[in-house]
Short mmCIF file of C-alpha atoms in Angstrom, two decimals:
data_model
loop_
_atom_site.label_atom_id
_atom_site.label_comp_id
_atom_site.label_asym_id
_atom_site.label_seq_id
_atom_site.Cartn_x
_atom_site.Cartn_y
_atom_site.Cartn_z
CA UNK A 147 53.62 -4.83 47.32
CA UNK A 148 53.77 -8.36 48.57
CA UNK A 149 56.49 -10.85 48.24
CA UNK A 150 59.53 -12.11 50.26
CA UNK A 151 62.22 -14.76 50.58
CA UNK A 152 61.56 -17.62 53.04
CA UNK A 153 64.32 -18.06 55.56
CA UNK A 154 67.27 -20.25 54.33
CA UNK A 155 66.03 -20.62 50.62
CA UNK A 156 65.61 -18.38 47.64
CA UNK A 157 62.30 -18.32 45.82
CA UNK A 158 62.15 -17.61 41.99
CA UNK A 159 60.65 -14.15 41.33
CA UNK A 160 57.10 -14.11 39.80
CA UNK A 161 54.68 -11.57 38.60
CA UNK A 162 51.18 -11.15 40.19
CA UNK A 163 48.35 -8.69 39.84
CA UNK A 164 48.01 -6.46 42.89
CA UNK A 165 45.63 -3.67 43.88
CA UNK A 166 44.34 -1.22 41.28
CA UNK A 167 45.10 -3.78 38.56
CA UNK A 168 48.76 -2.97 38.36
CA UNK A 169 51.61 -5.62 37.80
CA UNK A 170 54.25 -5.77 40.37
CA UNK A 171 57.37 -8.00 40.60
CA UNK A 172 57.63 -10.08 43.83
CA UNK A 173 60.29 -12.18 45.58
CA UNK A 174 58.32 -14.95 47.41
CA UNK A 175 55.12 -15.91 48.86
CA UNK A 176 55.07 -13.99 52.09
CA UNK A 177 54.74 -10.24 52.78
CA UNK A 178 57.81 -7.97 52.55
CA UNK A 179 57.14 -6.83 56.03
CA UNK A 180 58.12 -10.32 57.24
CA UNK A 181 61.32 -10.14 55.16
CA UNK A 182 62.05 -6.95 56.90
CA UNK A 183 61.52 -8.37 60.33
CA UNK A 184 63.77 -11.29 59.42
CA UNK A 185 66.56 -9.08 58.30
CA UNK A 186 66.14 -6.90 61.32
CA UNK A 187 66.30 -9.83 63.70
CA UNK A 188 69.58 -11.05 62.19
CA UNK A 189 68.12 -14.33 60.87
CA UNK A 190 70.21 -15.95 58.27
CA UNK A 191 68.92 -15.66 54.55
CA UNK A 192 70.66 -15.74 51.17
CA UNK A 193 68.60 -12.67 49.95
CA UNK A 194 71.19 -9.73 49.71
CA UNK A 195 70.33 -6.78 51.84
CA UNK A 196 71.49 -4.39 49.14
CA UNK A 197 69.27 -5.91 46.63
CA UNK A 198 66.38 -5.91 49.04
CA UNK A 199 66.88 -2.24 49.74
CA UNK A 200 67.02 -1.61 45.93
CA UNK A 201 63.71 -3.29 45.53
CA UNK A 202 62.14 -1.41 48.30
CA UNK A 203 63.34 1.85 46.76
CA UNK A 204 61.82 0.75 43.40
CA UNK A 205 58.60 -0.14 45.20
CA UNK A 206 58.24 3.29 46.74
CA UNK A 207 58.75 4.85 43.26
CA UNK A 208 56.24 2.60 41.68
CA UNK A 209 52.97 4.41 40.53
CA UNK A 210 49.83 2.95 39.22
CA UNK A 211 48.22 6.04 37.67
CA UNK A 212 48.04 6.13 33.89
CA UNK A 213 49.40 9.67 33.88
CA UNK A 214 52.93 8.40 34.34
CA UNK A 215 52.54 6.11 31.36
CA UNK A 216 51.62 8.95 29.01
CA UNK A 217 53.10 12.26 27.97
CA UNK A 218 50.18 14.45 26.77
CA UNK A 219 50.98 17.70 24.90
CA UNK A 220 48.51 20.27 23.74
CA UNK A 221 48.58 21.77 20.20
CA UNK A 222 47.43 25.51 20.18
CA UNK A 223 45.93 27.57 17.40
CA UNK A 224 48.61 29.66 15.57
CA UNK A 225 48.67 33.38 15.85
CA UNK A 226 46.91 35.75 13.52
CA UNK A 227 47.63 39.26 12.30
CA UNK A 228 46.17 42.33 14.14
CA UNK A 229 43.37 42.68 11.70
CA UNK A 230 42.10 39.14 12.17
CA UNK A 231 40.71 37.91 15.51
CA UNK A 232 39.22 34.42 14.78
CA UNK A 233 38.82 31.71 12.11
CA UNK A 234 37.05 28.39 11.43
CA UNK A 235 39.08 25.15 11.99
CA UNK A 236 39.14 22.37 9.44
CA UNK A 237 40.67 19.08 10.54
CA UNK A 238 42.72 16.78 8.31
CA UNK A 239 43.52 14.38 10.96
CA UNK A 240 41.32 12.40 13.44
CA UNK A 241 41.65 10.79 16.97
CA UNK A 242 43.93 7.84 16.86
CA UNK A 243 45.97 9.11 13.92
CA UNK A 244 49.87 8.97 14.14
CA UNK A 245 51.40 12.27 13.22
CA UNK A 246 55.03 13.37 12.61
CA UNK A 247 56.52 16.61 13.75
CA UNK A 248 55.65 19.53 11.43
CA UNK A 249 52.90 17.46 9.75
CA UNK A 250 49.75 19.34 8.78
CA UNK A 251 47.00 18.68 11.24
CA UNK A 252 44.45 20.97 9.66
CA UNK A 253 43.75 24.65 8.79
CA UNK A 254 42.20 27.71 10.34
CA UNK A 255 40.26 29.38 7.68
CA UNK A 256 40.22 33.28 8.28
CA UNK A 257 38.61 36.18 6.41
CA UNK A 258 41.65 36.52 4.12
CA UNK A 259 43.44 33.12 3.90
CA UNK A 260 43.92 29.70 5.45
CA UNK A 261 46.58 29.42 8.22
CA UNK A 262 47.86 25.71 8.40
CA UNK A 263 48.19 23.96 11.79
CA UNK A 264 51.42 22.15 12.04
CA UNK A 265 52.14 19.52 14.63
CA UNK A 266 54.92 20.48 17.07
CA UNK A 267 55.35 16.92 18.30
CA UNK A 268 55.49 13.29 17.01
CA UNK A 269 52.81 11.04 18.50
CA UNK A 270 49.23 9.91 18.45
CA UNK A 271 46.13 12.22 18.61
CA UNK A 272 44.25 11.25 21.73
CA UNK A 273 41.58 14.08 21.80
CA UNK A 274 40.20 16.93 19.66
CA UNK A 275 39.37 19.92 21.86
CA UNK A 276 37.34 21.67 19.17
CA UNK A 277 35.07 20.16 16.53
CA UNK A 278 35.57 20.45 12.81
CA UNK A 279 34.14 23.79 11.61
CA UNK A 280 34.23 25.47 15.04
CA UNK A 281 35.33 29.01 15.46
CA UNK A 282 38.62 29.41 17.29
CA UNK A 283 40.71 32.27 18.69
CA UNK A 284 44.52 32.71 18.38
CA UNK A 285 46.53 30.54 20.68
CA UNK A 286 43.39 28.53 21.75
CA UNK A 287 44.19 24.89 22.68
CA UNK A 288 42.92 22.65 19.79
CA UNK A 289 44.00 19.08 20.44
CA UNK A 290 46.01 16.70 22.61
CA UNK A 291 48.86 14.45 21.36
CA UNK A 292 50.39 11.56 23.26
CA UNK A 293 54.14 11.90 22.47
CA UNK A 294 54.90 8.69 24.38
CA UNK A 295 52.87 6.58 22.00
CA UNK A 296 54.50 4.49 19.40
CA UNK A 297 54.09 4.83 15.66
CA UNK A 298 53.14 1.25 15.45
CA UNK A 299 49.73 1.99 17.13
CA UNK A 300 47.89 3.17 14.06
CA UNK A 301 49.24 0.19 12.07
CA UNK A 302 48.01 -2.31 14.67
CA UNK A 303 44.67 -0.62 14.68
CA UNK A 304 44.23 -0.99 10.91
CA UNK A 305 45.51 -4.55 10.68
CA UNK A 306 42.79 -7.01 11.49
CA UNK A 307 43.63 -10.59 12.35
CA UNK A 308 42.56 -13.18 9.89
CA UNK A 309 40.47 -14.95 12.55
CA UNK A 310 38.34 -11.81 12.87
CA UNK A 311 37.31 -11.44 9.31
CA UNK A 312 33.66 -11.57 8.92
CA UNK A 313 32.54 -14.83 7.58
CA UNK A 314 30.35 -14.81 4.58
CA UNK A 315 26.69 -15.27 5.41
CA UNK A 316 25.37 -18.69 4.71
CA UNK A 317 23.28 -19.03 1.59
CA UNK A 318 19.62 -19.43 2.13
CA UNK A 319 18.25 -22.58 0.74
CA UNK A 320 16.35 -21.94 -2.47
CA UNK A 321 12.65 -22.36 -2.02
CA UNK A 322 11.37 -25.21 -3.96
CA UNK A 323 8.27 -24.72 -6.11
CA UNK A 324 5.10 -26.25 -4.78
CA UNK A 325 4.21 -29.51 -6.40
CA UNK A 326 1.82 -29.31 -9.27
CA UNK A 327 -0.58 -31.57 -7.46
CA UNK A 328 -1.15 -28.85 -4.76
CA UNK A 329 -1.74 -26.27 -7.40
CA UNK A 330 -4.21 -28.30 -9.19
CA UNK A 331 -6.13 -29.17 -5.94
CA UNK A 332 -6.34 -25.42 -4.97
CA UNK A 333 -7.43 -24.18 -8.28
CA UNK A 334 -9.64 -26.89 -9.48
CA UNK A 335 -9.36 -29.04 -12.56
CA UNK A 336 -8.13 -27.71 -15.87
CA UNK A 337 -10.92 -26.85 -18.23
CA UNK A 338 -11.00 -28.84 -21.52
CA UNK A 339 -13.38 -26.60 -23.51
CA UNK A 340 -12.82 -22.98 -24.55
CA UNK A 341 -14.93 -20.16 -22.95
CA UNK A 342 -17.94 -18.77 -24.98
CA UNK A 343 -17.38 -15.59 -27.19
CA UNK A 344 -18.47 -12.32 -25.65
CA UNK A 345 -21.77 -11.00 -26.91
CA UNK A 346 -21.73 -8.41 -29.87
CA UNK A 347 -22.80 -4.81 -28.67
CA UNK A 348 -25.98 -3.63 -30.38
CA UNK A 349 -25.30 0.21 -29.83
CA UNK A 350 -22.05 2.27 -30.32
CA UNK A 351 -19.81 2.73 -27.32
CA UNK A 352 -19.95 6.10 -25.55
CA UNK A 353 -16.96 8.45 -25.97
CA UNK A 354 -15.60 11.38 -23.73
CA UNK A 355 -13.54 14.42 -24.64
CA UNK A 356 -9.78 14.19 -23.89
CA UNK A 357 -10.00 17.49 -21.67
CA UNK A 358 -12.34 15.68 -19.25
CA UNK A 359 -9.91 12.84 -18.59
CA UNK A 360 -7.89 13.26 -15.34
CA UNK A 361 -4.65 11.29 -14.91
CA UNK A 362 -3.56 10.68 -11.26
CA UNK A 363 0.25 10.11 -11.13
CA UNK A 364 1.30 6.93 -9.49
CA UNK A 365 2.55 7.39 -5.95
CA UNK A 366 6.34 7.23 -5.84
CA UNK A 367 6.86 7.91 -9.56
CA UNK A 368 10.09 9.77 -10.59
CA UNK A 369 9.78 12.92 -12.66
CA UNK A 370 10.71 12.73 -16.39
CA UNK A 371 13.69 15.18 -15.81
CA UNK A 372 15.41 12.86 -13.45
CA UNK A 373 16.29 13.38 -9.72
CA UNK A 374 15.93 16.85 -8.45
CA UNK A 375 18.33 17.00 -5.54
CA UNK A 376 19.71 19.98 -3.55
CA UNK A 377 22.95 20.36 -1.60
CA UNK A 378 23.48 22.78 1.20
CA UNK A 379 26.91 23.78 2.15
CA UNK A 380 28.29 26.43 4.60
CA UNK A 381 29.96 29.43 2.96
CA UNK A 382 33.68 29.63 3.59
CA UNK A 383 34.99 32.67 5.77
CA UNK A 384 36.80 33.92 2.62
CA UNK A 385 33.60 33.76 0.60
CA UNK A 386 31.66 35.55 3.31
CA UNK A 387 34.29 38.23 3.70
CA UNK A 388 34.59 38.76 0.00
CA UNK A 389 30.74 39.14 -0.35
CA UNK A 390 30.69 41.60 2.66
CA UNK A 391 33.59 43.76 1.14
CA UNK A 392 32.08 43.88 -2.39
CA UNK A 393 28.74 44.92 -0.99
CA UNK A 394 30.38 47.44 1.24
CA UNK A 395 32.18 48.79 -1.74
CA UNK A 396 29.01 49.25 -3.71
CA UNK A 397 27.31 50.98 -0.85
CA UNK A 398 30.35 53.30 -0.08
CA UNK A 399 31.84 54.33 -3.36
CA UNK A 400 30.45 56.49 -6.05
CA UNK A 401 31.68 53.97 -8.64
CA UNK A 402 32.00 54.71 -12.27
CA UNK A 403 33.76 52.82 -15.02
CA UNK A 404 35.40 54.07 -18.19
CA UNK A 405 36.79 52.06 -21.13
CA UNK A 406 39.53 52.16 -23.67
CA UNK A 407 40.66 49.91 -26.57
CA UNK A 408 44.20 48.99 -26.56
CA UNK A 409 46.16 47.72 -29.63
CA UNK A 410 48.35 44.77 -28.42
CA UNK A 411 50.28 44.35 -31.63
CA UNK A 412 53.70 46.02 -30.39
CA UNK A 413 53.50 44.33 -27.04
CA UNK A 414 52.91 40.84 -28.51
CA UNK A 415 55.64 41.39 -31.01
CA UNK A 416 58.39 42.38 -28.63
CA UNK A 417 57.35 39.72 -26.17
CA UNK A 418 57.58 37.04 -28.80
CA UNK A 419 61.09 38.35 -29.85
CA UNK A 420 62.68 38.66 -26.42
CA UNK A 421 60.80 35.90 -24.33
CA UNK A 422 63.54 33.20 -24.83
CA UNK A 423 66.37 35.55 -23.97
CA UNK A 424 64.46 36.95 -20.99
CA UNK A 425 63.71 33.49 -19.59
CA UNK A 426 67.34 32.29 -20.16
CA UNK A 427 68.78 35.30 -18.26
CA UNK A 428 66.17 35.70 -15.47
CA UNK A 429 64.87 32.14 -14.97
CA UNK A 430 61.14 33.21 -15.48
CA UNK A 431 58.92 33.55 -18.33
CA UNK A 432 57.87 37.02 -19.65
CA UNK A 433 54.12 37.12 -19.17
CA UNK A 434 51.39 39.67 -19.93
CA UNK A 435 50.99 40.85 -16.48
CA UNK A 436 54.29 42.57 -15.85
CA UNK A 437 53.84 45.03 -18.74
CA UNK A 438 50.43 46.11 -17.39
CA UNK A 439 51.83 46.44 -13.78
CA UNK A 440 54.66 48.62 -15.06
CA UNK A 441 52.31 50.58 -17.23
CA UNK A 442 49.95 51.12 -14.20
CA UNK A 443 52.90 52.32 -11.95
CA UNK A 444 53.87 54.76 -14.76
CA UNK A 445 50.30 56.10 -14.96
CA UNK A 446 49.98 56.31 -11.22
CA UNK A 447 52.95 58.53 -10.97
CA UNK A 448 51.44 60.80 -13.53
CA UNK A 449 48.02 60.83 -11.80
CA UNK A 450 48.74 60.51 -7.94
CA UNK A 451 45.14 61.08 -7.06
CA UNK A 452 44.30 57.56 -8.40
CA UNK A 453 46.80 56.20 -5.94
CA UNK A 454 45.24 58.23 -3.12
CA UNK A 455 42.52 57.24 -0.63
CA UNK A 456 39.77 59.02 1.37
CA UNK A 457 40.20 58.99 5.20
CA UNK A 458 37.15 60.69 6.83
CA UNK A 459 37.43 64.33 5.58
CA UNK A 460 41.07 64.02 4.47
CA UNK A 461 42.81 62.70 1.49
CA UNK A 462 45.93 60.48 1.91
CA UNK A 463 48.48 60.70 -1.05
CA UNK A 464 51.02 57.98 -1.20
CA UNK A 465 54.54 58.33 -2.59
CA UNK A 466 54.83 54.58 -2.97
CA UNK A 467 52.94 52.17 -5.27
CA UNK A 468 51.71 48.85 -4.04
CA UNK A 469 49.63 46.92 -6.56
CA UNK A 470 47.22 44.17 -5.63
CA UNK A 471 46.96 41.38 -8.20
CA UNK A 472 43.92 39.10 -8.19
CA UNK A 473 44.90 35.50 -8.20
CA UNK A 474 42.54 32.48 -8.28
CA UNK A 475 43.08 29.89 -5.60
CA UNK A 476 41.21 26.58 -4.76
CA UNK A 477 39.21 28.40 -2.09
CA UNK A 478 38.34 31.56 -4.05
CA UNK A 479 39.73 34.89 -5.28
CA UNK A 480 42.77 36.16 -3.25
CA UNK A 481 44.56 39.39 -3.87
CA UNK A 482 48.39 39.42 -2.82
CA UNK A 483 50.26 42.66 -2.93
CA UNK A 484 53.47 43.47 -5.03
CA UNK A 485 55.15 46.28 -3.17
CA UNK A 486 57.14 49.24 -4.39
CA UNK A 487 56.40 48.44 -8.02
CA UNK A 488 57.83 51.72 -9.08
CA UNK A 489 61.30 50.42 -8.22
CA UNK A 490 60.99 46.88 -9.70
CA UNK A 491 62.03 45.53 -13.08
CA UNK A 492 60.07 43.33 -15.38
CA UNK A 493 61.97 40.33 -14.02
CA UNK A 494 61.26 41.30 -10.44
CA UNK A 495 57.59 41.53 -11.06
CA UNK A 496 57.44 38.20 -12.93
CA UNK A 497 59.20 36.58 -9.95
CA UNK A 498 56.76 38.03 -7.53
CA UNK A 499 53.74 36.82 -9.60
CA UNK A 500 55.19 33.29 -9.98
CA UNK A 501 55.86 33.07 -6.20
CA UNK A 502 52.34 34.30 -5.39
CA UNK A 503 50.85 31.88 -7.93
CA UNK A 504 52.60 28.81 -6.47
CA UNK A 505 51.57 29.89 -2.86
CA UNK A 506 47.94 30.28 -3.90
CA UNK A 507 47.85 26.78 -5.44
CA UNK A 508 49.27 25.24 -2.32
CA UNK A 509 47.09 27.51 -0.11
CA UNK A 510 50.18 28.88 1.54
CA UNK A 511 49.60 32.62 1.25
CA UNK A 512 50.29 34.47 4.34
CA UNK A 513 48.05 37.19 5.73
CA UNK A 514 50.89 39.77 5.40
CA UNK A 515 51.02 38.89 1.70
CA UNK A 516 47.46 40.45 1.12
CA UNK A 517 47.60 43.38 3.50
CA UNK A 518 47.86 46.87 2.09
CA UNK A 519 47.79 47.75 -1.55
CA UNK A 520 47.11 51.10 -3.13
CA UNK A 521 45.85 49.93 -6.53
CA UNK A 522 44.39 46.64 -8.00
CA UNK A 523 44.52 44.87 -11.35
CA UNK A 524 41.93 42.21 -12.12
CA UNK A 525 42.73 39.88 -15.02
CA UNK A 526 39.51 38.54 -16.26
CA UNK A 527 41.03 37.74 -19.59
CA UNK A 528 42.64 34.55 -18.50
CA UNK A 529 39.03 33.08 -18.23
CA UNK A 530 37.98 34.50 -21.55
CA UNK A 531 36.19 37.74 -20.34
CA UNK A 532 35.57 40.23 -23.21
CA UNK A 533 35.05 43.15 -21.02
CA UNK A 534 33.47 43.96 -17.67
CA UNK A 535 33.19 46.47 -14.76
CA UNK A 536 35.32 45.48 -11.88
CA UNK A 537 34.47 46.47 -8.22
CA UNK A 538 36.74 48.67 -6.28
CA UNK A 539 38.79 46.86 -3.57
CA UNK A 540 38.26 49.01 -0.56
CA UNK A 541 39.96 51.22 0.87
CA UNK A 542 41.59 51.71 -2.57
CA UNK A 543 40.07 54.21 -4.93
CA UNK A 544 40.38 52.53 -8.25
CA UNK A 545 40.83 49.20 -9.99
CA UNK A 546 41.95 48.24 -13.55
CA UNK A 547 40.25 45.34 -15.49
CA UNK A 548 42.14 43.81 -18.28
CA UNK A 549 40.43 41.23 -20.57
CA UNK A 550 40.89 38.76 -23.39
CA UNK A 551 42.58 39.65 -26.66
CA UNK A 552 40.47 39.55 -29.73
CA UNK A 553 41.27 40.29 -33.42
CA UNK A 554 39.16 43.17 -34.77
CA UNK A 555 38.93 45.38 -37.72
CA UNK A 556 40.40 48.81 -36.86
CA UNK A 557 41.29 51.81 -38.77
CA UNK A 558 45.08 52.69 -38.89
CA UNK A 559 46.31 55.55 -41.25
CA UNK A 560 42.86 55.52 -42.88
CA UNK A 561 43.17 51.85 -43.69
CA UNK A 562 41.02 49.15 -42.29
CA UNK A 563 43.42 46.47 -40.78
CA UNK A 564 42.98 43.46 -38.50
CA UNK A 565 44.68 43.97 -35.19
CA UNK A 566 44.62 42.16 -31.68
CA UNK A 567 42.56 44.45 -29.41
CA UNK A 568 42.00 44.38 -25.69
CA UNK A 569 39.32 46.31 -23.76
CA UNK A 570 40.70 48.12 -20.71
CA UNK A 571 38.33 49.06 -17.91
CA UNK A 572 38.93 51.40 -15.09
CA UNK A 573 36.51 51.64 -12.17
CA UNK A 574 37.08 54.62 -9.86
CA UNK A 575 35.58 56.33 -6.90
CA UNK A 576 34.07 59.53 -8.30
CA UNK A 577 34.05 61.13 -4.86
CA UNK A 578 37.82 61.44 -5.15
CA UNK A 579 38.76 61.11 -8.78
CA UNK A 580 37.21 63.21 -11.50
CA UNK A 581 36.47 61.88 -14.98
CA UNK A 582 39.39 64.01 -16.45
CA UNK A 583 42.05 62.16 -14.20
CA UNK A 584 40.40 58.84 -14.62
CA UNK A 585 40.41 59.02 -18.52
CA UNK A 586 43.93 60.42 -18.55
CA UNK A 587 45.08 57.78 -16.32
CA UNK A 588 43.57 55.02 -18.60
CA UNK A 589 45.04 56.77 -21.76
CA UNK A 590 48.49 56.70 -20.21
CA UNK A 591 48.26 52.97 -19.61
CA UNK A 592 47.01 52.57 -23.26
CA UNK A 593 50.08 54.56 -24.49
CA UNK A 594 52.53 52.60 -22.37
CA UNK A 595 51.24 49.35 -23.59
CA UNK A 596 51.06 50.20 -27.26
CA UNK A 597 54.52 51.82 -27.19
CA UNK A 598 56.75 50.89 -24.20
CA UNK A 599 59.31 53.66 -25.22
CA UNK A 600 56.78 56.14 -23.70
CA UNK A 601 57.89 54.76 -20.33
CA UNK A 602 61.55 54.76 -20.97
CA UNK A 603 61.33 58.52 -22.19
CA UNK A 604 58.86 59.31 -19.35
CA UNK A 605 56.63 61.33 -21.73
#
């Protein structure tokens, strides 16, 4: 650093650009070494020694590297569960964006759900270490954030000064039509007499069959049906995993489906009678899923083999009931698990369903919410499905499909009456579950739905 005080007078400090393009504060026009020699020789100067030593210390601590002006922090990929090793990253932010602490930067899409990436710092994104759509591992560095940058940086970047606004292009002068005199001179004089009439043909004109006429389409013409476009997109990891597991289920299980008609009159009547009192006391609405989940738990206790699973050459029987409920999310079908259903009330089940539904809409379901499960229920009726054959969710052994309610003529006490009927479908693994257990299980669900007193009396 250059700069000094001349002997006997003080010079106003000024700023100059030194080596490496840095700015330094100087106190004079001569070198600091001359100041040092002047002070060492005892020459008179009004420059205080303490202030000179202070400036010398400041000069020794002065750095020109840009590293000291920035504080760069890395953002790493969040951890996964033991069953998941990798995922695809989807960025919601770009380089130059200012982010707040805990703001969502993107998402890691795994085989089961999406794991959000939250910013641990407040600052400006300076670098993305992985591209959008790339496969990442747990705790892998993903981006760099400059936490020393101000939040005004993105605002300045978006605001353009008025002087830099693009000027409208100058209008091209309209081309004037050429004078009539030039047209007349190039095409010749205008005729004053009409042309003679064409001669009358003496023989009839020759004709051709329509089949012999070939029409060649004009090059660049558009088809009558409109534009025929195609869009190719990459399958999400959830969709890939779903397809893989469904096909694996078809290839592994000896799947068989049995059906039952269920009269929904009593269930709809007592739900209509008690739904207001239920919501007032418990704070949740009484839906149609909680009765079926309770009925499934009741039937699973009566037929424990449906709640079992094949493991190699062994059968594992569970004394607990964890029911997986299929829920639609913006990214596809997800199956969160309601655990220990045999110990839950209707209100507890409805609260679990409501909580999972809200998480699914916001894409906030955790991986732990979908792990496990001993039995599944698929509700295709909310989409209007009349009946269908659901596919077993491995490693489970059975799945219940419930469908839409339709009024149908049925025979009750030798009388034809109109009743709301639902088709129940049970798909089961015939390697483990025989037809007798499967049909008995489905009949138990039918009995529990048509008359809930069956569950209260445990008969």
